CSV table of C-alpha atoms (C1' of nucleotides) in Angstrom, one decimal:
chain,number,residue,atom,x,y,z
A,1,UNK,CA,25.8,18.5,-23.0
A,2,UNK,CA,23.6,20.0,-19.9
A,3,UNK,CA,21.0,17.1,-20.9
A,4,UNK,CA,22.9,14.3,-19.6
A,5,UNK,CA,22.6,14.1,-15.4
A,6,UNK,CA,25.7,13.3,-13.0
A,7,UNK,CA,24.5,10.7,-10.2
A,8,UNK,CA,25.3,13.6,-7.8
A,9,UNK,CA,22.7,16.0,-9.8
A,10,UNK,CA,20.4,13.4,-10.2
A,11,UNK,CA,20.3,12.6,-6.8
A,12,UNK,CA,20.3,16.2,-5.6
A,13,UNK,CA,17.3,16.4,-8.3
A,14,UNK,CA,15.5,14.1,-7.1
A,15,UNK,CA,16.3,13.4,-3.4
A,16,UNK,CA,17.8,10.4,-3.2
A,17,UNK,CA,20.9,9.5,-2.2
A,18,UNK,CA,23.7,8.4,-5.0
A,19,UNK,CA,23.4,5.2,-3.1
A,20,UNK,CA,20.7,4.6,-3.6
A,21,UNK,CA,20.5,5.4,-6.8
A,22,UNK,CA,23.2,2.7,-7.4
A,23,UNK,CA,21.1,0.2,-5.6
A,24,UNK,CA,18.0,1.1,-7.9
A,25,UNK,CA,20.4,0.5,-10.7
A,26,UNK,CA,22.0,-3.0,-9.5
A,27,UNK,CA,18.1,-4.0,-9.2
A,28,UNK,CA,17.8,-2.9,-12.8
A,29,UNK,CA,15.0,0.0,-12.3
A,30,UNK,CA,17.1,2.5,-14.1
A,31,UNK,CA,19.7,2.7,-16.2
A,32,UNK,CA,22.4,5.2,-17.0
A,33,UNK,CA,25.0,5.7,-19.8
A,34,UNK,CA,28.6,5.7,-19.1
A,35,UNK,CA,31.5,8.4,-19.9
A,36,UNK,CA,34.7,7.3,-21.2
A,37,UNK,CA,36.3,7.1,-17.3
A,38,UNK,CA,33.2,5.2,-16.7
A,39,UNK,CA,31.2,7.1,-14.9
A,40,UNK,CA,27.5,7.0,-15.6
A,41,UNK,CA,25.5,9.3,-16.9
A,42,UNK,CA,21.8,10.2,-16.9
A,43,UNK,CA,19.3,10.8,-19.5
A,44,UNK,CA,16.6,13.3,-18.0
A,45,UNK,CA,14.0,11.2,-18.4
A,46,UNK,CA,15.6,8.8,-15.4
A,47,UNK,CA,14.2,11.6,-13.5
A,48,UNK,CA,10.3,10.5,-13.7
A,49,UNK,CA,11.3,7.2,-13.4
A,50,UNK,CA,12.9,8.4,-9.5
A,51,UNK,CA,9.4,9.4,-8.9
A,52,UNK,CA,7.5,6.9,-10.3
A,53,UNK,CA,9.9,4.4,-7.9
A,54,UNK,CA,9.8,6.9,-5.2
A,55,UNK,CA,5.7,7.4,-5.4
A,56,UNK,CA,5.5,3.5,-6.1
A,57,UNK,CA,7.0,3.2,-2.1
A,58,UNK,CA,4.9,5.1,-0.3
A,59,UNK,CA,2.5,3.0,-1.9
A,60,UNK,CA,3.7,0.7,-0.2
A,61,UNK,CA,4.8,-1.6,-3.0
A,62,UNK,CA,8.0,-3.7,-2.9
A,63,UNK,CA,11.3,-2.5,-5.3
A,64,UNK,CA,10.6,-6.1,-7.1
A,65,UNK,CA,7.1,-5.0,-7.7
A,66,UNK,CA,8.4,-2.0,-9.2
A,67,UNK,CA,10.7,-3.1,-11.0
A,68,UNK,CA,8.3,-5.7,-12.8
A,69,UNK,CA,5.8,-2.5,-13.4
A,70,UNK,CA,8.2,-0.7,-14.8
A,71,UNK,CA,9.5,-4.0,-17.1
A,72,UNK,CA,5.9,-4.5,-18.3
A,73,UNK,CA,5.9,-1.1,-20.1
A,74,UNK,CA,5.3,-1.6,-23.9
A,75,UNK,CA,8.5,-0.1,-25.2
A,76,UNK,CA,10.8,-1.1,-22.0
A,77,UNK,CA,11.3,2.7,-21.7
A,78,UNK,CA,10.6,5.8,-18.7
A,79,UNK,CA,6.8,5.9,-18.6
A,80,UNK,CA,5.0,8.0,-20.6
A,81,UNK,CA,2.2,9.9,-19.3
A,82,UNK,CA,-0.4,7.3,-20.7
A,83,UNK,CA,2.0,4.6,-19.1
A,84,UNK,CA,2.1,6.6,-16.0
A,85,UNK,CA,-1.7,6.3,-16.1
A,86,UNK,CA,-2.1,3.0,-16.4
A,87,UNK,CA,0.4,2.3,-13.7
A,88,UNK,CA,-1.3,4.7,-10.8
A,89,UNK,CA,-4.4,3.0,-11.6
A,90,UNK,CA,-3.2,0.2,-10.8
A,91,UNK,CA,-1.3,1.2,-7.7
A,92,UNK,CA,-4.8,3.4,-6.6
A,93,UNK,CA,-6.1,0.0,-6.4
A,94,UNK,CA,-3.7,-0.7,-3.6
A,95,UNK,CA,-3.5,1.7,-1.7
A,96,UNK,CA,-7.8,1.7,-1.9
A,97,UNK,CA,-7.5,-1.5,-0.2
A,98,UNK,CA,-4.8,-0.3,2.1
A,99,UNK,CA,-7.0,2.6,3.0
A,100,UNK,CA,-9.9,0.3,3.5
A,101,UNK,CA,-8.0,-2.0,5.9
A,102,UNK,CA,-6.5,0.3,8.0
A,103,UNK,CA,-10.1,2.0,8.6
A,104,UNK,CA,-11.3,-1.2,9.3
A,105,UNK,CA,-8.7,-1.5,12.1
A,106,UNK,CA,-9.7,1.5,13.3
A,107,UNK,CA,-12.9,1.0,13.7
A,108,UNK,CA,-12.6,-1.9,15.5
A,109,UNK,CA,-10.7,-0.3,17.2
A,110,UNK,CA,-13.3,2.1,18.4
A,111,UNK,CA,-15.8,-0.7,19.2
A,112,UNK,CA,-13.1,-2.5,21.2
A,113,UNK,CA,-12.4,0.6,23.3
A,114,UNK,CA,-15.4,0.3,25.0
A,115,UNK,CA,-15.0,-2.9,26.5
A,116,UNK,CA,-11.5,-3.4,26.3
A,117,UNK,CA,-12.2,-7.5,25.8
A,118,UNK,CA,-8.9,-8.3,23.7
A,119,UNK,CA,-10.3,-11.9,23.8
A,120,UNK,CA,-7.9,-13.4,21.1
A,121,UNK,CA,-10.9,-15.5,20.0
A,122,UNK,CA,-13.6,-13.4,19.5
A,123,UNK,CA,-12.2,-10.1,19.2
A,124,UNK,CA,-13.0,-8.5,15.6
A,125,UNK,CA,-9.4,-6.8,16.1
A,126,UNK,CA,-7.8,-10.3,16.2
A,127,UNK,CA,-8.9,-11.9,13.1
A,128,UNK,CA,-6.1,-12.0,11.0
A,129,UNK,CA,-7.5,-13.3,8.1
A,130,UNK,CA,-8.8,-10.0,7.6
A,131,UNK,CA,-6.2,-7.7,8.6
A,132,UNK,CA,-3.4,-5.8,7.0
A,133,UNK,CA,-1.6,-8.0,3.9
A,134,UNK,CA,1.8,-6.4,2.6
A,135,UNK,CA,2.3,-3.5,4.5
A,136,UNK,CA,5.5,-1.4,3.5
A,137,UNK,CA,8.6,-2.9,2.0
A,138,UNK,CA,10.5,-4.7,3.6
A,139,UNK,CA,8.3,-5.4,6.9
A,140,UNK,CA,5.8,-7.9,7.3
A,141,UNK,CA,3.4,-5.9,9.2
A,142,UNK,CA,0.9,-8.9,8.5
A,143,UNK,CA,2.4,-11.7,10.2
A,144,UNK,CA,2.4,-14.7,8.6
A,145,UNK,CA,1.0,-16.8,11.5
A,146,UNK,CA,3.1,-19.7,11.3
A,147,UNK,CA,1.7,-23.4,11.5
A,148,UNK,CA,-1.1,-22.6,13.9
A,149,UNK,CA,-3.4,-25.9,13.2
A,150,UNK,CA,-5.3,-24.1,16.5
A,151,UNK,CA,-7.1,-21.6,13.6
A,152,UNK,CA,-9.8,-20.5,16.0
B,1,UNK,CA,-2.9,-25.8,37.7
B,2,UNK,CA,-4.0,-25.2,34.3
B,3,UNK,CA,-4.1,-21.4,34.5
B,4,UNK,CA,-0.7,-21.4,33.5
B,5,UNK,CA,-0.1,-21.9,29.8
B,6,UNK,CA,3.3,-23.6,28.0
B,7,UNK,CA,4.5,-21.6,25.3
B,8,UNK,CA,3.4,-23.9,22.7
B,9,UNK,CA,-0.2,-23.5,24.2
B,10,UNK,CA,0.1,-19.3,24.9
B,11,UNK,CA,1.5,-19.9,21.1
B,12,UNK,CA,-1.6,-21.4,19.7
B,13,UNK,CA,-3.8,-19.2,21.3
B,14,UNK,CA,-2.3,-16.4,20.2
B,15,UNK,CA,-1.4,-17.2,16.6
B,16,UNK,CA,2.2,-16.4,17.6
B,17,UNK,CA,5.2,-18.5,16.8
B,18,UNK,CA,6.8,-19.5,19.9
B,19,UNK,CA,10.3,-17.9,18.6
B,20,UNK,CA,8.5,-14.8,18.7
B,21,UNK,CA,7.1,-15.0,22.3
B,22,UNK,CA,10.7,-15.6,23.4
B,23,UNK,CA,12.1,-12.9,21.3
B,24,UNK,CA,9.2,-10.2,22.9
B,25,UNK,CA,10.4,-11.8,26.2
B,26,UNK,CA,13.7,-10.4,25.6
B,27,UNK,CA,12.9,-7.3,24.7
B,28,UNK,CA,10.4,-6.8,27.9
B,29,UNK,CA,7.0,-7.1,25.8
B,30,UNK,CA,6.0,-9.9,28.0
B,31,UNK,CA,7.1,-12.1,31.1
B,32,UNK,CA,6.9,-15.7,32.4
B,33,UNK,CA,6.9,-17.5,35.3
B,34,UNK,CA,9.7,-20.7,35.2
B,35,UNK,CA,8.8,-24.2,36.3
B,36,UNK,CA,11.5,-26.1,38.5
B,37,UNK,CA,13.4,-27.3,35.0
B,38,UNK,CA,13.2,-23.8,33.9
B,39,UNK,CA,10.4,-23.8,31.3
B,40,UNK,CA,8.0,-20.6,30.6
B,41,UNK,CA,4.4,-20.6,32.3
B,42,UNK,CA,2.4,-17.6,31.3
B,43,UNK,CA,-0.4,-16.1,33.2
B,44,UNK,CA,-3.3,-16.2,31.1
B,45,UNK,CA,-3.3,-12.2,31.3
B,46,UNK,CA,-0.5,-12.4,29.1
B,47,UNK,CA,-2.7,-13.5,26.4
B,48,UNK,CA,-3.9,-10.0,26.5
B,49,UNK,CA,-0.3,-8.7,26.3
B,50,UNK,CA,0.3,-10.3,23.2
B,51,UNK,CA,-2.9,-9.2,22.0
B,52,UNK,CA,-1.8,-5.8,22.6
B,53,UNK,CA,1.3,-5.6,20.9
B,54,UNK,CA,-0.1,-7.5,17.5
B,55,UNK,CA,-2.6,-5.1,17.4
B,56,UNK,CA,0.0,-2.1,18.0
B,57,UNK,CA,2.0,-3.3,15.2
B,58,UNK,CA,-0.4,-3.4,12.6
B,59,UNK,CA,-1.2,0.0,13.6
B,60,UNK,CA,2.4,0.8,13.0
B,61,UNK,CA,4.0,0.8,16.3
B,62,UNK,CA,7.0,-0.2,16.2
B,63,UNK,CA,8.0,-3.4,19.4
B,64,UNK,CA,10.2,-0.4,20.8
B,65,UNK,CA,7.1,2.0,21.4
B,66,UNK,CA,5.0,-0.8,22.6
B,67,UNK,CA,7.3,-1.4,25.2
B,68,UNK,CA,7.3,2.0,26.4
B,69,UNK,CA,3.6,1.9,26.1
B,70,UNK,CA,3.7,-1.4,28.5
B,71,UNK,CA,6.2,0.0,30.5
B,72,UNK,CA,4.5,3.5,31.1
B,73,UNK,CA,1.2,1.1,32.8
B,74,UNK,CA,0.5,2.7,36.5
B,75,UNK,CA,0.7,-0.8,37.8
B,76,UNK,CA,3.6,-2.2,35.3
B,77,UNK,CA,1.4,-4.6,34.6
B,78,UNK,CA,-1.0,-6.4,31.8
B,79,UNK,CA,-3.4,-3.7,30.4
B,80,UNK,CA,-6.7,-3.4,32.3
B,81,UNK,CA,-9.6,-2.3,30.1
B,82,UNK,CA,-9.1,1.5,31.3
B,83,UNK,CA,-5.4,1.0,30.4
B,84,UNK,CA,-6.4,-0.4,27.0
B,85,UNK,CA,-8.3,2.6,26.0
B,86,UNK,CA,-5.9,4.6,27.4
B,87,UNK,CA,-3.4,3.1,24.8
B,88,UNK,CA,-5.8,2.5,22.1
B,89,UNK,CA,-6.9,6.3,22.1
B,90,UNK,CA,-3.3,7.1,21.8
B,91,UNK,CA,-2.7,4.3,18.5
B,92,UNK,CA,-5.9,5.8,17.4
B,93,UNK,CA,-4.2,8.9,16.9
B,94,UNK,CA,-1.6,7.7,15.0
B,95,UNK,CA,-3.9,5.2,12.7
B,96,UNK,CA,-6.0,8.4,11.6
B,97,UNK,CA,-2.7,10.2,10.6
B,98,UNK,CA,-2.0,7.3,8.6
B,99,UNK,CA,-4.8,7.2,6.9
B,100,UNK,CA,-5.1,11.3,6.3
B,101,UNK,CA,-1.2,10.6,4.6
B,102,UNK,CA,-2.4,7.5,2.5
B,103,UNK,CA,-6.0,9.4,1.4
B,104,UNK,CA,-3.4,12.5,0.4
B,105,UNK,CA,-1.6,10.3,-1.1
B,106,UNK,CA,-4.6,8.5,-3.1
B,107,UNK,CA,-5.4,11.9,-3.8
B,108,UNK,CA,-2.4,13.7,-5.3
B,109,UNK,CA,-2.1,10.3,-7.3
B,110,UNK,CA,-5.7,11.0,-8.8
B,111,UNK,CA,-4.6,15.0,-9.7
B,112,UNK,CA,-1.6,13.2,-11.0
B,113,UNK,CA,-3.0,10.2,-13.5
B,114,UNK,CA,-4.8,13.1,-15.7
B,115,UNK,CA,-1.4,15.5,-16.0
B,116,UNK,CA,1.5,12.8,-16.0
B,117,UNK,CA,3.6,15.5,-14.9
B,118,UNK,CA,5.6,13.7,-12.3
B,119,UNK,CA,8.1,16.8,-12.1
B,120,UNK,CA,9.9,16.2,-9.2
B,121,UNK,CA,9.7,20.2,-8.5
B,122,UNK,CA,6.0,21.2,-8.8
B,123,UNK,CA,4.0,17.6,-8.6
B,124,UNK,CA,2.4,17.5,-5.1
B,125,UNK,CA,3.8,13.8,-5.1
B,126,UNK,CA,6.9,14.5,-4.6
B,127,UNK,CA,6.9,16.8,-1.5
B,128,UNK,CA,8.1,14.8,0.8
B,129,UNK,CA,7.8,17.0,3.5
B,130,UNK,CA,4.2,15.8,4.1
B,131,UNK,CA,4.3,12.7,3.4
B,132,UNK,CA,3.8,9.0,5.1
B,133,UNK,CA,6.1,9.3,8.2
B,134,UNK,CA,7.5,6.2,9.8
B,135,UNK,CA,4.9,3.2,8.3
B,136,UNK,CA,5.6,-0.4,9.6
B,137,UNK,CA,7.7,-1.5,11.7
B,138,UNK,CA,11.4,-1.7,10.4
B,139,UNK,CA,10.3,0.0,7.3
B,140,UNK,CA,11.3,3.5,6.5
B,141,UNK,CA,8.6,4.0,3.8
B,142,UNK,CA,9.1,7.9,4.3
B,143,UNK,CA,12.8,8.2,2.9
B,144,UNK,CA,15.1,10.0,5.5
B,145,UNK,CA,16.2,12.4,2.5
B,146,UNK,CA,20.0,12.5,2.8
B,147,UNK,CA,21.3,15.6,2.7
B,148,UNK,CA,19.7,17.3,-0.3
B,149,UNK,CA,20.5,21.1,0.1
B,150,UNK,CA,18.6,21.3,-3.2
B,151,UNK,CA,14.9,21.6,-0.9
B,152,UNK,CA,12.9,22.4,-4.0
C,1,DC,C1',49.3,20.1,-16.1
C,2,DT,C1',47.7,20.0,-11.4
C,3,DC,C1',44.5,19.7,-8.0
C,4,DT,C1',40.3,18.5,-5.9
C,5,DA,C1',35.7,17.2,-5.7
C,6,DA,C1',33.1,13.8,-7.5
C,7,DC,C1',33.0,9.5,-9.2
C,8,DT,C1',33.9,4.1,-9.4
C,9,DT,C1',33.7,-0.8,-7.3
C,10,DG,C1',32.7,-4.9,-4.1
C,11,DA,C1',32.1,-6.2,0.3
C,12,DA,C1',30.3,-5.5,4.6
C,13,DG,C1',27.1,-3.4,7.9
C,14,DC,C1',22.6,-1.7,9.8
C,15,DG,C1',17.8,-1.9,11.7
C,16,DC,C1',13.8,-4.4,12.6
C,17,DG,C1',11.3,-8.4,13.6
C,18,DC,C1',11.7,-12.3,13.6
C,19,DT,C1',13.2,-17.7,12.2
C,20,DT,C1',16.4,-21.4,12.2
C,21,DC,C1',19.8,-24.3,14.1
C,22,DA,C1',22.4,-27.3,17.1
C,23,DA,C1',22.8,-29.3,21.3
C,24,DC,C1',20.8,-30.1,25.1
C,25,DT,C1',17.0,-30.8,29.1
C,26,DC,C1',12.3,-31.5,30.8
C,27,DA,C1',7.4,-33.3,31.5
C,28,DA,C1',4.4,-36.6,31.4
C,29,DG,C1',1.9,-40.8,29.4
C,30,DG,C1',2.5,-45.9,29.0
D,1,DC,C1',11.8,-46.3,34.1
D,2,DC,C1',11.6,-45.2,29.3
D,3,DT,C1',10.3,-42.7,25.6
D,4,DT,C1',8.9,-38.9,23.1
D,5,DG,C1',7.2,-34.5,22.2
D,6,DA,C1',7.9,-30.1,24.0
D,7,DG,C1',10.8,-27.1,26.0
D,8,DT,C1',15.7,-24.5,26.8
D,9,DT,C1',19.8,-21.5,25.2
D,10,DG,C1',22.9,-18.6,22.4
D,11,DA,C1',24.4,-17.7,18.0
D,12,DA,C1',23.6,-17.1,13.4
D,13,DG,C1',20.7,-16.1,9.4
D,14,DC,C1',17.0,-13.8,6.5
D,15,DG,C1',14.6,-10.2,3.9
D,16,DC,C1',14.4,-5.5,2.5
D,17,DG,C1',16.2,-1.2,1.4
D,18,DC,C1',19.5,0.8,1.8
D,19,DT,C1',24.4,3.1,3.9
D,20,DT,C1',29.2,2.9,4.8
D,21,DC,C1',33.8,1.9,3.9
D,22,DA,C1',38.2,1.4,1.6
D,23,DA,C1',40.8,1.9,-2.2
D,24,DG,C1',41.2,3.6,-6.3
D,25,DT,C1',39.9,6.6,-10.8
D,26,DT,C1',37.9,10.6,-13.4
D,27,DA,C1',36.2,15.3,-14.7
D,28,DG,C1',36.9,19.7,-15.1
D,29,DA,C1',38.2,24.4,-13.1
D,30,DG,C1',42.4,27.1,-12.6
DNA sequence: CTCTAACTTGAAGCGCGCTTCAACTCAAGG
DNA sequence: CCTTGAGTTGAAGCGCGCTTCAAGTTAGAG
């Protein structure tokens, strides 16, 4: 049956590497069927879950995240468009805010061009408590300022 | 002479843990002066060096670039207000790109949550060829597709 | 049936930006 | 002078998202 994917096809299919696809499986974000010699085998479907995971990244939301979205989904299968729907929303909501901080940096950015103060204490640009939370996977791009009692 | 800071003090200052002060040492972010038993005393104007480079990486520079940013300084040395917006004009640049590929991105994801297609072939989510390119630090948000001769 | 490309696994490695640890030395107040 | 908190080093570890490797097995065309 055509209907049943290879990892090579669905990874040629969707762009990412058998590895990875392996990874994403280990970390239970899709699953595959198995042949008799054990290899595994794809339902089509595994295909819009790729690019909901894929998607989900440059979001900028974590594999875990993902893999919790996807777990939350009312029959624990490959979203369905109305799943799909409810899911974007909720990652539009992220990357709104990510939008929103980013612009912010920017324009302080601007204002701080003009008199090039960097004063760690009053410059807008280095108030963290504002800044950038969760940036892309893996990197903390908003640094968890460690014990710093000092919190002026 | 207390214009010379410890690195607990250039630490609390600057919100940054003293294991990373050391750590941008090493890598040539920033430099210190050495008492007679070998401990760091910072110039005050290395406040603004540090400064610097957190605000570089939330704009997505990665330590690597910052250095070359410090390094490329007409007088090797800490940023003067004209360097600053010399450098800031340049992180500008890149902080509007990022937020014309997240805005794309926001957008795509709107045309995307009324069709639910998320066909990896036709949805304009899944061209990778314009989207996010190098995010955070140590992040590859924007997938270094492996060798897919499949472009579509 | 044979051959080869594609598949399988677990373990290890990578890149970035740090943090943590152990073992030790220094600075400075009482 | 003594004590104690702050500093020093190199090496190792962490978290994330993978990739790479070695050693072996399978699928499917010829």
């Amino acid at each position: 049956m055509t209907d049943l994917l290879t990892i090579g096809e669905l990874s040629v299919r969707s762009g990412v590497a058998p590895s990875a696809l392996r990874y994403y499986e280990r970390l239970g974000l899709i699953r595959a069927d198995r042949t008799g010699g054990n290899q595994r085998r794809y339902a089509r479907a595994e295909l819009r879950r790729v690019a909901f995971i894929r998607i989900s990244q440059q979001v900028g939301v974590s594999l875990d995240e993902i893999r919790a979205a996807l777990e939350s989904l009312p029959g624990g299968r490959t979203p369905s468009p109305q799943d799909w729907e409810r899911l974007s929303a909720n990652w539009r909501g992220r990357l709104d805010e990510r939008i929103r901080l980013l612009t912010k940096l920017r324009d302080d950015l601007d204002g701080c061009i003009g008199c090039g103060c960097l004063s760690l204490q009053r410059c807008t640009l280095n108030n963290p408590g504002d800044a950038l939370a969760g940036e892309g996977p893996g990197a903390r791009l908003m640094l968890p300022r460690p014990a710093s009692p000092d919190g002026e």
